[in-house]
């Protein structure tokens, strides 16, 4: 039972990267840390074209248009929730 006048904690802000599939999340993390499509493809044993396909979907889902904007989103996602 809540006390009268006690403020309810604000719900956590939704993290945009949570809308990504597991594979998209993996690729977003690598690209957000500065890896090229070729490097990501080699790391995940994928074609660079497949990485590019996923990257276009990531950009669309996150409403961004450049790799540079992905870095801060990935950094925020990787940060512990209490910070």
XYZ file of N, CA and C in Angstrom:
249
model
N 0.854 -1.171 0.000
C 0.000 0.000 0.000
C 0.903 1.238 0.000
N 0.656 2.151 -0.916
C 1.470 3.359 -1.030
C 1.015 4.395 -0.015
N 1.994 5.152 0.478
C 1.662 6.241 1.405
C 1.021 7.380 0.645
N 0.110 8.065 1.308
C -0.522 9.226 0.694
C 0.535 10.297 0.466
N 0.544 10.866 -0.722
C 1.487 11.945 -1.023
C 2.851 11.450 -1.483
N 3.092 10.141 -1.420
C 4.382 9.619 -1.867
C 4.421 9.646 -3.385
N 5.497 10.131 -3.923
C 5.626 10.214 -5.376
C 5.974 8.842 -5.939
N 5.268 8.458 -6.977
C 5.594 7.217 -7.662
C 6.866 7.444 -8.464
N 7.755 6.457 -8.459
C 8.964 6.633 -9.273
C 8.582 6.692 -10.747
N 9.289 7.527 -11.473
C 9.013 7.670 -12.903
C 9.387 6.374 -13.616
N 8.588 5.959 -14.582
C 8.949 4.745 -15.326
C 10.228 4.991 -16.108
N 11.033 3.968 -16.275
C 12.278 4.159 -17.019
C 11.979 4.559 -18.457
N 12.863 5.398 -19.009
C 12.704 5.803 -20.405
C 12.958 4.595 -21.296
N 12.138 4.425 -22.329
C 12.395 3.293 -23.226
C 13.718 3.506 -23.947
N 14.463 2.466 -24.071
C 15.742 2.555 -24.777
C 15.496 2.192 -26.230
N 15.819 3.090 -27.163
C 15.486 2.835 -28.560
C 16.123 1.575 -29.109
N 17.280 1.224 -28.605
C 17.959 0.048 -29.129
C 17.208 -1.234 -28.755
N 16.303 -1.140 -27.787
C 15.518 -2.313 -27.394
C 14.585 -2.763 -28.517
N 14.302 -1.887 -29.485
C 13.433 -2.247 -30.602
C 14.156 -3.080 -31.654
N 15.455 -3.250 -31.496
C 16.244 -3.986 -32.477
C 16.213 -5.477 -32.199
N 16.359 -6.261 -33.265
C 16.499 -7.708 -33.104
C 17.867 -7.994 -32.476
N 18.078 -9.216 -32.064
C 19.359 -9.595 -31.458
C 20.508 -9.339 -32.430
N 20.355 -9.743 -33.680
C 21.419 -9.550 -34.675
C 21.642 -8.055 -34.932
N 20.560 -7.286 -35.043
C 20.698 -5.846 -35.245
C 21.407 -5.192 -34.070
N 21.090 -5.658 -32.874
C 21.735 -5.126 -31.676
C 23.236 -5.410 -31.693
N 23.609 -6.620 -32.091
C 25.036 -6.972 -32.198
C 25.739 -6.056 -33.192
N 25.137 -5.917 -34.356
C 25.741 -5.090 -35.404
C 25.805 -3.628 -34.965
N 24.751 -3.137 -34.339
C 24.731 -1.750 -33.863
C 25.861 -1.504 -32.882
N 26.106 -2.435 -31.997
C 27.192 -2.270 -31.017
C 28.544 -2.183 -31.698
N 28.796 -3.075 -32.639
C 30.081 -3.054 -33.342
C 30.254 -1.761 -34.137
N 29.237 -1.391 -34.899
C 29.318 -0.178 -35.730
C 29.394 1.060 -34.841
N 28.639 1.064 -33.751
C 28.655 2.195 -32.827
C 29.996 2.398 -32.166
N 30.795 1.349 -32.137
C 32.153 1.435 -31.567
C 33.208 1.703 -32.637
N 32.744 1.966 -33.866
C 33.671 2.400 -34.910
C 34.104 1.351 -35.912
N 33.548 0.156 -35.864
C 33.945 -0.872 -36.822
C 33.290 -0.623 -38.177
N 33.988 -1.006 -39.236
C 33.445 -0.910 -40.589
C 32.531 -2.107 -40.860
N 31.748 -2.017 -41.932
C 30.896 -3.146 -42.315
C 31.735 -4.398 -42.572
N 32.883 -4.208 -43.199
C 33.786 -5.338 -43.477
C 34.251 -5.996 -42.175
N 34.636 -5.188 -41.209
C 35.111 -5.715 -39.927
C 33.992 -6.440 -39.180
N 32.795 -5.861 -39.201
C 31.652 -6.494 -38.534
C 31.333 -7.816 -39.220
N 31.341 -7.813 -40.548
C 31.048 -9.030 -41.307
C 32.021 -10.145 -40.944
N 33.285 -9.800 -40.855
C 34.298 -10.801 -40.507
C 34.087 -11.307 -39.084
N 33.792 -10.407 -38.157
C 33.588 -10.765 -36.754
C 32.405 -11.713 -36.585
N 31.324 -11.461 -37.341
C 30.090 -12.235 -37.180
C 29.914 -13.308 -38.258
N 30.927 -13.471 -39.116
C 30.886 -14.448 -40.203
C 29.665 -14.221 -41.098
N 29.521 -12.972 -41.545
C 28.441 -12.566 -42.431
C 29.033 -11.906 -43.661
N 28.205 -11.705 -44.661
C 28.596 -10.925 -45.824
C 28.520 -9.439 -45.469
N 29.415 -8.618 -46.004
C 29.301 -7.175 -45.787
C 27.954 -6.629 -46.275
N 27.377 -7.257 -47.308
C 26.065 -6.837 -47.798
C 24.978 -7.106 -46.756
N 25.102 -8.218 -46.045
C 24.141 -8.541 -44.991
C 24.255 -7.538 -43.853
N 25.471 -7.174 -43.500
C 25.682 -6.162 -42.461
C 25.052 -4.847 -42.901
N 25.257 -4.468 -44.160
C 24.679 -3.229 -44.673
C 23.150 -3.274 -44.625
N 22.563 -4.412 -44.969
C 21.108 -4.575 -44.910
C 20.608 -4.344 -43.482
N 21.260 -4.997 -42.510
C 20.867 -4.827 -41.109
C 21.069 -3.379 -40.660
N 22.143 -2.777 -41.098
C 22.445 -1.399 -40.709
C 21.363 -0.434 -41.215
N 20.877 -0.646 -42.423
C 19.779 0.193 -42.931
C 18.537 0.034 -42.058
N 18.240 -1.196 -41.636
C 17.092 -1.427 -40.750
C 17.306 -0.766 -39.392
N 18.529 -0.819 -38.894
C 18.865 -0.186 -37.608
C 18.629 1.321 -37.703
N 19.132 1.922 -38.762
C 18.953 3.361 -38.953
C 17.470 3.719 -38.996
N 16.690 2.934 -39.722
C 15.256 3.200 -39.838
C 14.571 3.080 -38.485
N 14.864 2.017 -37.745
C 14.224 1.794 -36.448
C 14.608 2.859 -35.423
N 15.837 3.355 -35.502
C 16.308 4.349 -34.538
C 16.120 5.784 -35.039
N 15.572 5.925 -36.224
C 15.338 7.244 -36.832
C 16.624 8.068 -36.912
N 17.671 7.427 -37.387
C 18.944 8.116 -37.600
C 19.373 7.882 -39.041
N 20.370 8.635 -39.488
C 20.800 8.493 -40.877
C 22.298 8.299 -41.040
N 23.060 8.339 -39.940
C 24.506 8.169 -40.059
C 25.051 7.264 -38.961
N 26.200 6.684 -39.255
C 26.884 5.825 -38.289
C 27.317 6.626 -37.060
N 27.666 7.882 -37.282
C 28.143 8.738 -36.196
C 27.079 8.863 -35.106
N 25.822 8.947 -35.494
C 24.741 9.079 -34.523
C 24.471 7.785 -33.763
N 24.966 6.681 -34.288
C 24.759 5.391 -33.626
C 25.634 5.250 -32.382
N 26.824 5.843 -32.386
C 27.757 5.739 -31.259
C 27.158 6.131 -29.923
N 26.581 7.337 -29.799
C 26.008 7.743 -28.509
C 24.833 6.866 -28.073
N 24.067 6.366 -29.033
C 22.943 5.485 -28.681
C 23.463 4.182 -28.099
N 24.477 3.620 -28.727
C 25.072 2.370 -28.237
C 25.713 2.607 -26.873
N 26.401 3.734 -26.714
C 27.051 4.039 -25.429
C 26.020 4.144 -24.320
N 24.877 4.759 -24.613
C 23.820 4.878 -23.618
C 23.262 3.508 -23.250
N 23.098 2.655 -24.253
C 22.560 1.317 -24.018
C 23.517 0.479 -23.183
N 24.796 0.622 -23.426
C 25.802 -0.177 -22.715
C 26.067 0.316 -21.294
N 25.617 1.536 -20.987
C 25.813 2.101 -19.655
C 24.919 1.376 -18.656
N 25.398 1.118 -17.449
C 24.548 0.508 -16.429
C 23.329 1.387 -16.159
N 22.156 0.798 -15.869
C 20.926 1.568 -15.707
C 20.960 2.594 -14.588
N 21.776 2.407 -13.568
C 21.811 3.324 -12.425
C 22.685 4.540 -12.632
N 23.391 4.626 -13.772
C 24.292 5.774 -13.956
C 23.624 6.912 -14.658
